[in-house]
Amino acid sequence: MKAVAVFPEEHALRLVEHREPAILAPGDVVVRVLDVGFCGIDREIASFRTGMPPADSPYLILGHEALGEVVEVGSAVRRIRPGDLVVPTVRRPCRHETCRACRMGRPDFCLSGEYTQRGIKGAHGFLVERFSDDARWLQPVPRELRDVGVLTQPLALAETAIAELEQVQKRLPWAALGETGGSGKRAVVLGAGPVALLGTMALIVRGYKVTIYSHGGRSGQGGGDGGRSGQAEKGEFAESLGAQFVRAEEEKLDSLVDRTGRIDVMLEATGATPEALAAMEQLGRNGVYLMTGIPGRRGAFTLDAGHLLHGMVQRNQVIIGPAHPSAEVYRAAIQDLALFSRRWPGALSRLISSRMTIDEAPQAFRKPAAGLKQVVAVAD
Ligand SMILES: [Zn+2]
Ligand SMILES: [Zn+2]
């Protein structure tokens, strides 16, 4: 069967003929892949800057954002049946007996760092016609989310940060009075790519007033910010959600704060650009800065850390790093996709800018990002 694979040694990316998956353990499930989304990490793997094939393979099959349909289940699988739609999680446990996190089925908190990530590090991804996996790494998706379920993984990235935000905000004295949600609070989302827009939706349904603050006009950004016309489209999309959209070229963040008031939460969804990190200076007292990107992956940059950390301590702020989503967060994200579909009919489909066949995929990885989320429709 067909798969899209990267060969790091020979610096090649192409379709390969991969062996069919099989049920090897009673807990295994075989999944027919329907949709695979791709993002900045895939582009970095496709340009050989990151990504690691499994130990026994010269190539790595790409794809970590997937939706599929179950075709076969092992004898011990109860929760999932053939015909069900599922989204696979990405991270798998390390082998260390001493890693409590992985031994508890929580590789999102792996202690050894030797976890694998499907489609990224040491394990094949989902850009293939069929794959097998243990049922516990597959989350069921209702049939009505067939067309947008592929957005679960990027939404789960934003929701992991938001779930941690909710934990941290329990420290506030008024949390004991039941004031824990986003009601009356202001969030600024930095970036305007799929994670930013999905994160905006997640914050709005939790009661936050959201402003999307985007540095536009530069291509090749992690958020796929596109050009000026792309910005206009994103601005219109943001407003249809009930969020404000501000281009960094048109208003400085300090003037935005003067105009709209204290920022309680910043959600960084730019791939951690220097501008997005420097924006921390405008975060309000007791504020929380949520990161979904990994700083420095595109090269070193300089920030005045002393100044930023001084402000952080003075203003009692917290930075939360890019934790990996747990299975529980995936389940919450699937529920939220259903909620978003009811609240904003058609909006999620608009986040998917194009669908291509698996044969077209190797070419597409080499081109700059086009629009928001590009999806490979592996099967109907
Ligand atoms: Zn991704
Ligand atoms: Zn581990």
Short mmCIF file of C-alpha atoms and ligand atoms in Angstrom, two decimals:
data_model
loop_
_atom_site.label_atom_id
_atom_site.label_comp_id
_atom_site.label_asym_id
_atom_site.label_seq_id
_atom_site.Cartn_x
_atom_site.Cartn_y
_atom_site.Cartn_z
CA MET A 1 0.00 0.00 0.00
CA LYS A 2 1.00 3.62 -0.54
CA ALA A 3 2.68 5.87 2.01
CA VAL A 4 4.50 9.21 1.89
CA ALA A 5 7.94 8.83 3.42
CA VAL A 6 11.04 10.87 4.02
CA PHE A 7 14.54 9.34 3.66
CA PRO A 8 16.79 11.52 5.86
CA GLU A 9 20.04 9.84 4.74
CA GLU A 10 19.45 10.37 1.03
CA HIS A 11 17.56 13.66 1.49
CA ALA A 12 14.57 12.31 -0.41
CA LEU A 13 10.80 12.50 0.03
CA ARG A 14 8.57 10.22 -2.05
CA LEU A 15 5.75 7.71 -2.23
CA VAL A 16 6.77 4.26 -1.01
CA GLU A 17 5.17 0.84 -1.06
CA HIS A 18 4.77 -0.03 2.64
CA ARG A 19 3.80 -3.39 4.15
CA GLU A 20 0.15 -3.89 5.21
CA PRO A 21 -0.50 -3.54 8.96
CA ALA A 22 -1.80 -6.49 10.96
CA ILE A 23 -3.32 -7.26 14.35
CA LEU A 24 -0.29 -8.50 16.31
CA ALA A 25 -1.71 -8.22 19.85
CA PRO A 26 -5.25 -8.61 21.25
CA GLY A 27 -5.41 -4.84 21.92
CA ASP A 28 -4.51 -3.82 18.36
CA VAL A 29 -6.73 -2.05 15.85
CA VAL A 30 -6.27 -1.60 12.09
CA VAL A 31 -7.36 1.80 10.83
CA ARG A 32 -8.07 2.92 7.27
CA VAL A 33 -6.77 6.48 6.94
CA LEU A 34 -9.23 9.10 5.66
CA ASP A 35 -7.64 12.53 6.19
CA VAL A 36 -4.17 13.69 7.22
CA GLY A 37 -3.45 17.35 7.95
CA PHE A 38 -0.02 18.83 7.69
CA CYS A 39 1.75 21.62 9.50
CA GLY A 40 5.10 23.32 10.09
CA ILE A 41 6.64 20.25 11.75
CA ASP A 42 5.91 18.17 8.63
CA ARG A 43 7.59 20.81 6.49
CA GLU A 44 10.65 20.74 8.74
CA ILE A 45 10.78 16.94 8.48
CA ALA A 46 10.29 17.17 4.70
CA SER A 47 13.28 19.49 4.52
CA PHE A 48 15.36 17.08 6.67
CA ARG A 49 15.80 19.51 9.59
CA THR A 50 14.10 17.18 12.06
CA GLY A 51 12.38 13.78 12.09
CA MET A 52 13.76 10.33 12.90
CA PRO A 53 12.76 7.03 11.24
CA PRO A 54 12.06 3.91 13.36
CA ALA A 55 15.28 2.05 14.24
CA ASP A 56 14.66 -0.71 11.68
CA SER A 57 13.64 1.51 8.75
CA PRO A 58 15.56 3.71 6.27
CA TYR A 59 12.50 5.96 5.99
CA LEU A 60 9.92 7.71 8.17
CA ILE A 61 6.29 7.80 7.07
CA LEU A 62 5.04 11.35 7.61
CA GLY A 63 1.77 12.53 9.14
CA HIS A 64 0.75 13.05 12.78
CA GLU A 65 -2.65 14.78 12.36
CA ALA A 66 -5.06 12.09 11.20
CA LEU A 67 -8.63 10.88 11.07
CA GLY A 68 -9.39 7.28 10.12
CA GLU A 69 -12.00 4.54 10.14
CA VAL A 70 -11.56 1.31 12.08
CA VAL A 71 -11.49 -1.79 9.84
CA GLU A 72 -10.45 -4.55 12.23
CA VAL A 73 -10.04 -4.94 15.99
CA GLY A 74 -8.15 -7.44 18.16
CA SER A 75 -9.99 -9.86 20.46
CA ALA A 76 -9.50 -7.70 23.58
CA VAL A 77 -10.78 -4.44 22.09
CA ARG A 78 -14.17 -3.39 23.50
CA ARG A 79 -14.29 0.41 23.30
CA ILE A 80 -13.91 0.65 19.50
CA ARG A 81 -15.66 -1.26 16.72
CA PRO A 82 -15.14 -1.62 12.97
CA GLY A 83 -16.74 1.35 11.19
CA ASP A 84 -15.98 3.80 14.02
CA LEU A 85 -14.14 7.00 13.21
CA VAL A 86 -11.01 7.54 15.29
CA VAL A 87 -8.22 10.07 15.79
CA PRO A 88 -4.84 8.66 16.86
CA THR A 89 -2.75 10.48 19.46
CA VAL A 90 0.90 11.10 18.52
CA ARG A 91 3.18 10.25 21.42
CA ARG A 92 3.95 6.67 22.54
CA PRO A 93 5.65 5.55 25.77
CA CYS A 94 9.37 4.96 26.26
CA ARG A 95 10.56 1.49 27.34
CA HIS A 96 12.13 2.45 30.67
CA GLU A 97 10.74 0.55 33.66
CA THR A 98 11.66 3.54 35.82
CA CYS A 99 9.60 6.05 33.80
CA ARG A 100 6.52 6.39 35.99
CA ALA A 101 4.71 8.55 33.44
CA CYS A 102 4.99 6.08 30.57
CA ARG A 103 4.27 3.10 32.83
CA MET A 104 1.06 4.88 33.85
CA GLY A 105 0.13 5.34 30.17
CA ARG A 106 0.98 9.06 30.24
CA PRO A 107 3.82 9.55 27.72
CA ASP A 108 2.85 13.26 27.66
CA PHE A 109 4.84 13.44 30.93
CA CYS A 110 7.63 11.01 29.88
CA LEU A 111 10.61 11.33 32.23
CA SER A 112 13.32 9.70 30.10
CA GLY A 113 12.69 11.75 26.95
CA GLU A 114 12.94 8.52 24.96
CA TYR A 115 9.27 8.44 23.95
CA THR A 116 8.45 8.08 20.27
CA GLN A 117 6.09 10.30 18.25
CA ARG A 118 4.26 8.85 15.28
CA GLY A 119 5.26 10.61 12.09
CA ILE A 120 7.97 12.62 13.88
CA LYS A 121 10.37 10.62 16.03
CA GLY A 122 11.13 6.90 15.93
CA ALA A 123 7.69 5.70 14.76
CA HIS A 124 5.89 5.80 11.42
CA GLY A 125 3.14 8.37 10.91
CA PHE A 126 -0.32 8.16 9.40
CA LEU A 127 0.20 9.35 5.82
CA VAL A 128 -0.39 5.82 4.63
CA GLU A 129 -3.45 3.91 3.46
CA ARG A 130 -3.79 1.82 6.65
CA PHE A 131 -1.99 1.60 9.99
CA SER A 132 -2.29 -0.43 13.18
CA ASP A 133 -2.08 0.77 16.76
CA ASP A 134 -3.06 -0.17 20.28
CA ALA A 135 -6.70 0.81 20.91
CA ARG A 136 -5.74 2.96 23.88
CA TRP A 137 -4.06 5.48 21.53
CA LEU A 138 -7.19 5.90 19.41
CA GLN A 139 -9.96 8.32 20.35
CA PRO A 140 -13.45 7.74 18.90
CA VAL A 141 -14.95 10.60 16.87
CA PRO A 142 -18.69 11.03 16.17
CA ARG A 143 -19.71 10.52 12.54
CA GLU A 144 -20.93 14.13 12.19
CA LEU A 145 -17.30 15.26 12.54
CA ARG A 146 -16.17 13.26 9.49
CA ASP A 147 -15.14 16.37 7.53
CA VAL A 148 -13.39 18.25 10.36
CA GLY A 149 -12.12 15.52 12.73
CA VAL A 150 -8.64 15.94 11.20
CA LEU A 151 -8.44 19.22 13.14
CA THR A 152 -8.47 17.38 16.48
CA GLN A 153 -4.68 17.24 16.93
CA PRO A 154 -3.98 20.96 16.30
CA LEU A 155 -6.93 21.88 18.53
CA ALA A 156 -5.56 19.53 21.21
CA LEU A 157 -2.28 21.49 21.17
CA ALA A 158 -4.13 24.70 22.04
CA GLU A 159 -6.40 22.92 24.54
CA THR A 160 -3.46 21.38 26.40
CA ALA A 161 -2.24 24.89 27.12
CA ILE A 162 -5.74 26.06 28.06
CA ALA A 163 -6.26 23.07 30.41
CA GLU A 164 -3.02 23.99 32.20
CA LEU A 165 -4.11 27.63 32.30
CA GLU A 166 -7.26 26.56 34.15
CA GLN A 167 -5.12 24.68 36.69
CA VAL A 168 -2.84 27.67 37.24
CA GLN A 169 -5.70 30.14 37.60
CA LYS A 170 -6.98 28.18 40.59
CA ARG A 171 -4.23 30.06 42.47
CA LEU A 172 -6.17 33.33 42.25
CA PRO A 173 -8.00 34.30 45.46
CA TRP A 174 -11.31 34.70 43.63
CA ALA A 175 -11.13 31.18 42.15
CA ALA A 176 -12.49 29.96 45.49
CA LEU A 177 -15.59 32.06 44.78
CA GLY A 178 -16.22 29.99 41.66
CA GLU A 179 -14.75 32.54 39.22
CA THR A 180 -12.49 30.17 37.29
CA GLY A 181 -13.60 30.46 33.64
CA GLY A 182 -12.75 33.12 31.11
CA SER A 183 -15.78 35.28 31.75
CA GLY A 184 -14.75 38.94 31.95
CA LYS A 185 -11.15 38.06 31.04
CA ARG A 186 -9.21 39.15 28.02
CA ALA A 187 -7.02 36.89 25.89
CA VAL A 188 -4.67 37.81 23.08
CA VAL A 189 -3.86 35.08 20.58
CA LEU A 190 -0.52 35.65 18.86
CA GLY A 191 -0.57 34.27 15.31
CA ALA A 192 -3.36 33.50 12.87
CA GLY A 193 -2.69 29.96 11.66
CA PRO A 194 -4.86 26.90 12.40
CA VAL A 195 -3.69 26.46 16.02
CA ALA A 196 -4.32 30.16 16.68
CA LEU A 197 -7.81 30.13 15.16
CA LEU A 198 -8.78 26.85 16.86
CA GLY A 199 -7.37 28.20 20.13
CA THR A 200 -9.45 31.35 19.63
CA MET A 201 -12.59 29.24 19.34
CA ALA A 202 -11.65 27.26 22.46
CA LEU A 203 -11.10 30.48 24.45
CA ILE A 204 -14.34 32.09 23.24
CA VAL A 205 -16.48 29.09 24.29
CA ARG A 206 -14.83 29.37 27.73
CA GLY A 207 -15.98 32.98 28.02
CA TYR A 208 -12.83 34.92 27.10
CA LYS A 209 -12.88 38.10 25.03
CA VAL A 210 -10.30 37.33 22.35
CA THR A 211 -8.11 39.51 20.17
CA ILE A 212 -6.02 37.85 17.49
CA TYR A 213 -2.78 39.79 17.08
CA SER A 214 -0.92 38.80 13.96
CA HIS A 215 2.31 39.75 12.26
CA GLY A 216 1.21 39.37 8.68
CA GLY A 217 2.72 39.45 5.27
CA ARG A 218 5.61 37.10 5.89
CA SER A 219 5.43 33.77 4.17
CA GLY A 220 6.84 30.55 5.57
CA GLN A 221 5.81 31.26 9.17
CA GLY A 222 4.74 28.34 11.33
CA GLY A 223 1.23 29.70 11.46
CA GLY A 224 1.09 29.84 7.69
CA ASP A 225 0.34 33.52 7.92
CA GLY A 226 0.34 33.99 4.16
CA GLY A 227 0.17 37.39 2.52
CA ARG A 228 -1.98 40.46 2.94
CA SER A 229 -5.03 38.94 1.24
CA GLY A 230 -4.70 35.92 3.53
CA GLN A 231 -4.69 38.37 6.46
CA ALA A 232 -7.91 40.00 5.25
CA GLU A 233 -9.53 36.59 5.01
CA LYS A 234 -8.34 35.63 8.49
CA GLY A 235 -9.57 38.97 9.84
CA GLU A 236 -12.99 38.34 8.44
CA PHE A 237 -12.93 34.79 9.81
CA ALA A 238 -11.90 36.01 13.28
CA GLU A 239 -14.73 38.55 13.30
CA SER A 240 -17.24 35.87 12.28
CA LEU A 241 -16.21 34.02 15.46
CA GLY A 242 -16.70 37.13 17.57
CA ALA A 243 -12.99 37.85 18.01
CA GLN A 244 -11.18 41.08 17.22
CA PHE A 245 -8.38 40.91 14.63
CA VAL A 246 -5.44 43.30 14.82
CA ARG A 247 -2.48 43.37 12.46
CA ALA A 248 0.78 44.07 14.25
CA GLU A 249 1.73 46.43 11.41
CA GLU A 250 -1.29 48.59 12.20
CA GLU A 251 -1.28 48.79 15.98
CA LYS A 252 1.39 48.25 18.62
CA LEU A 253 0.49 45.91 21.44
CA ASP A 254 0.88 48.59 24.14
CA SER A 255 -1.65 50.77 22.35
CA LEU A 256 -4.00 47.77 22.12
CA VAL A 257 -3.69 47.35 25.90
CA ASP A 258 -4.43 51.07 26.43
CA ARG A 259 -7.47 50.78 24.21
CA THR A 260 -8.96 47.49 25.37
CA GLY A 261 -7.58 46.89 28.88
CA ARG A 262 -5.40 44.38 30.74
CA ILE A 263 -4.44 41.16 28.96
CA ASP A 264 -5.04 38.18 31.28
CA VAL A 265 -3.88 35.44 28.91
CA MET A 266 -1.62 35.29 25.87
CA LEU A 267 -1.73 32.22 23.65
CA GLU A 268 1.38 32.03 21.48
CA ALA A 269 0.64 30.14 18.25
CA THR A 270 3.30 31.49 15.90
CA GLY A 271 5.87 28.72 16.32
CA ALA A 272 7.42 30.88 19.06
CA THR A 273 8.77 33.77 16.98
CA PRO A 274 10.89 36.41 18.76
CA GLU A 275 8.07 38.97 18.29
CA ALA A 276 5.58 36.67 20.00
CA LEU A 277 7.92 36.06 22.95
CA ALA A 278 8.72 39.77 23.29
CA ALA A 279 4.96 40.43 23.47
CA MET A 280 5.11 38.95 26.98
CA GLU A 281 6.08 42.43 28.14
CA GLN A 282 2.47 43.55 27.53
CA LEU A 283 0.89 40.74 29.55
CA GLY A 284 -1.08 42.04 32.54
CA ARG A 285 -0.72 41.38 36.27
CA ASN A 286 -1.29 37.74 37.33
CA GLY A 287 -1.29 36.94 33.61
CA VAL A 288 -0.48 33.60 32.01
CA TYR A 289 1.55 33.18 28.82
CA LEU A 290 0.78 29.95 26.98
CA MET A 291 3.20 28.58 24.42
CA THR A 292 2.33 26.11 21.69
CA GLY A 293 5.50 26.59 19.64
CA ILE A 294 9.07 25.64 20.40
CA PRO A 295 11.44 28.65 20.53
CA GLY A 296 14.65 28.56 18.55
CA ARG A 297 13.73 25.72 16.22
CA ARG A 298 14.26 27.96 13.23
CA GLY A 299 17.56 29.32 14.54
CA ALA A 300 18.84 31.35 17.48
CA PHE A 301 17.53 34.80 18.37
CA THR A 302 18.10 37.32 21.11
CA LEU A 303 15.66 38.56 23.72
CA ASP A 304 16.37 40.67 26.80
CA ALA A 305 15.68 37.80 29.20
CA GLY A 306 16.61 39.84 32.27
CA HIS A 307 14.05 42.49 31.42
CA LEU A 308 11.31 39.96 30.55
CA LEU A 309 11.92 37.84 33.67
CA HIS A 310 12.04 40.92 35.88
CA GLY A 311 8.62 41.96 34.58
CA MET A 312 7.34 38.43 35.01
CA VAL A 313 8.27 38.27 38.69
CA GLN A 314 7.05 41.82 39.36
CA ARG A 315 3.69 41.13 37.76
CA ASN A 316 3.22 37.64 39.22
CA GLN A 317 3.03 35.95 35.83
CA VAL A 318 3.33 32.34 34.72
CA ILE A 319 4.70 30.88 31.48
CA ILE A 320 3.38 27.47 30.47
CA GLY A 321 5.44 25.52 27.96
CA PRO A 322 4.27 23.42 25.06
CA ALA A 323 3.11 20.30 26.90
CA HIS A 324 2.10 17.37 24.75
CA PRO A 325 -1.67 16.62 24.70
CA SER A 326 -2.93 13.76 26.86
CA ALA A 327 -5.63 11.34 25.71
CA GLU A 328 -8.04 13.25 27.95
CA VAL A 329 -7.29 16.50 26.11
CA TYR A 330 -7.90 14.76 22.76
CA ARG A 331 -11.32 13.66 24.04
CA ALA A 332 -12.09 17.21 25.19
CA ALA A 333 -10.96 18.56 21.80
CA ILE A 334 -13.29 16.15 19.97
CA GLN A 335 -16.19 17.34 22.15
CA ASP A 336 -15.23 20.93 21.46
CA LEU A 337 -15.16 20.35 17.69
CA ALA A 338 -18.80 19.25 17.97
CA LEU A 339 -19.55 22.32 20.08
CA PHE A 340 -17.82 24.65 17.57
CA SER A 341 -19.77 23.05 14.70
CA ARG A 342 -23.03 23.95 16.43
CA ARG A 343 -21.97 27.43 17.48
CA TRP A 344 -20.31 28.43 14.18
CA PRO A 345 -21.79 26.27 11.39
CA GLY A 346 -19.33 25.85 8.51
CA ALA A 347 -16.45 27.62 10.28
CA LEU A 348 -14.29 24.53 10.88
CA SER A 349 -14.54 23.49 7.23
CA ARG A 350 -13.26 26.93 6.27
CA LEU A 351 -10.06 26.23 8.21
CA ILE A 352 -9.30 23.43 5.75
CA SER A 353 -7.92 25.34 2.79
CA SER A 354 -7.33 22.45 0.39
CA ARG A 355 -7.57 18.69 0.01
CA MET A 356 -5.18 16.74 -2.17
CA THR A 357 -4.62 13.10 -3.04
CA ILE A 358 -1.82 11.03 -1.54
CA ASP A 359 -0.07 11.08 -4.95
CA GLU A 360 0.01 14.89 -4.85
CA ALA A 361 1.28 15.05 -1.26
CA PRO A 362 5.09 14.71 -1.81
CA GLN A 363 5.00 17.74 -4.15
CA ALA A 364 2.89 19.79 -1.71
CA PHE A 365 5.37 19.31 1.15
CA ARG A 366 8.04 21.07 -0.89
CA LYS A 367 5.91 24.13 -1.65
CA PRO A 368 5.26 26.97 0.82
CA ALA A 369 2.11 26.65 2.93
CA ALA A 370 -1.04 27.68 1.07
CA GLY A 371 -3.91 29.06 3.13
CA LEU A 372 -4.76 27.52 6.49
CA LYS A 373 -4.83 23.73 6.97
CA GLN A 374 -3.84 21.62 3.97
CA VAL A 375 -5.23 18.11 4.14
CA VAL A 376 -4.35 14.93 2.27
CA ALA A 377 -7.56 13.02 1.55
CA VAL A 378 -6.08 9.51 1.62
CA ALA A 379 -9.52 7.88 1.16
CA ASP A 380 -13.22 8.88 1.01
ZN ZN B 1 1.01 19.26 13.25
ZN ZN B 2 8.83 7.64 29.41
#
